[in-house]
XYZ file of C-alpha atoms in Angstrom:
46
model
C -8.991 8.572 13.232
C -8.197 4.468 14.481
C -6.599 2.217 12.560
C -6.022 -1.502 13.641
C -3.949 -4.187 11.538
C -4.258 -7.874 13.283
C -2.316 -10.728 12.160
C -0.688 -9.387 9.080
C 1.473 -11.729 7.344
C 3.193 -11.795 4.326
C 5.522 -14.251 2.560
C 7.381 -15.147 -0.374
C 7.440 -18.306 -2.315
C 11.161 -18.651 -3.343
C 13.109 -21.547 -5.249
C 16.401 -23.293 -4.598
C 18.925 -22.682 -7.211
C 21.471 -25.018 -7.932
C 25.118 -24.418 -9.153
C 25.847 -24.843 -12.757
C 24.849 -25.343 -16.283
C 23.426 -29.232 -14.937
C 22.261 -27.659 -11.965
C 20.139 -25.056 -13.555
C 18.549 -27.425 -15.961
C 17.653 -29.808 -13.489
C 16.039 -26.945 -11.343
C 14.308 -25.842 -14.155
C 11.914 -28.802 -14.583
C 11.737 -30.110 -10.928
C 12.015 -26.826 -9.102
C 11.945 -26.961 -4.752
C 10.353 -24.240 -3.048
C 10.817 -22.652 0.191
C 8.715 -19.964 1.989
C 10.243 -16.939 3.016
C 8.524 -14.853 5.710
C 8.500 -11.087 5.462
C 5.999 -10.257 8.047
C 4.698 -12.599 10.657
C 1.463 -12.071 12.923
C 2.117 -8.568 13.054
C -0.258 -6.256 15.379
C -0.678 -2.668 15.115
C -3.014 0.161 16.615
C -2.964 3.725 15.568
């Protein structure tokens, strides 16, 4: 049996949180996102 995985990438979209009630309300209506990469271009052969 032969398994080949090439250029596997997994990312999550996370939003920035601001401290306090005012910051929470502001970030609820105007969210700023950052990308978090759990895997970045993984190559595997079995």
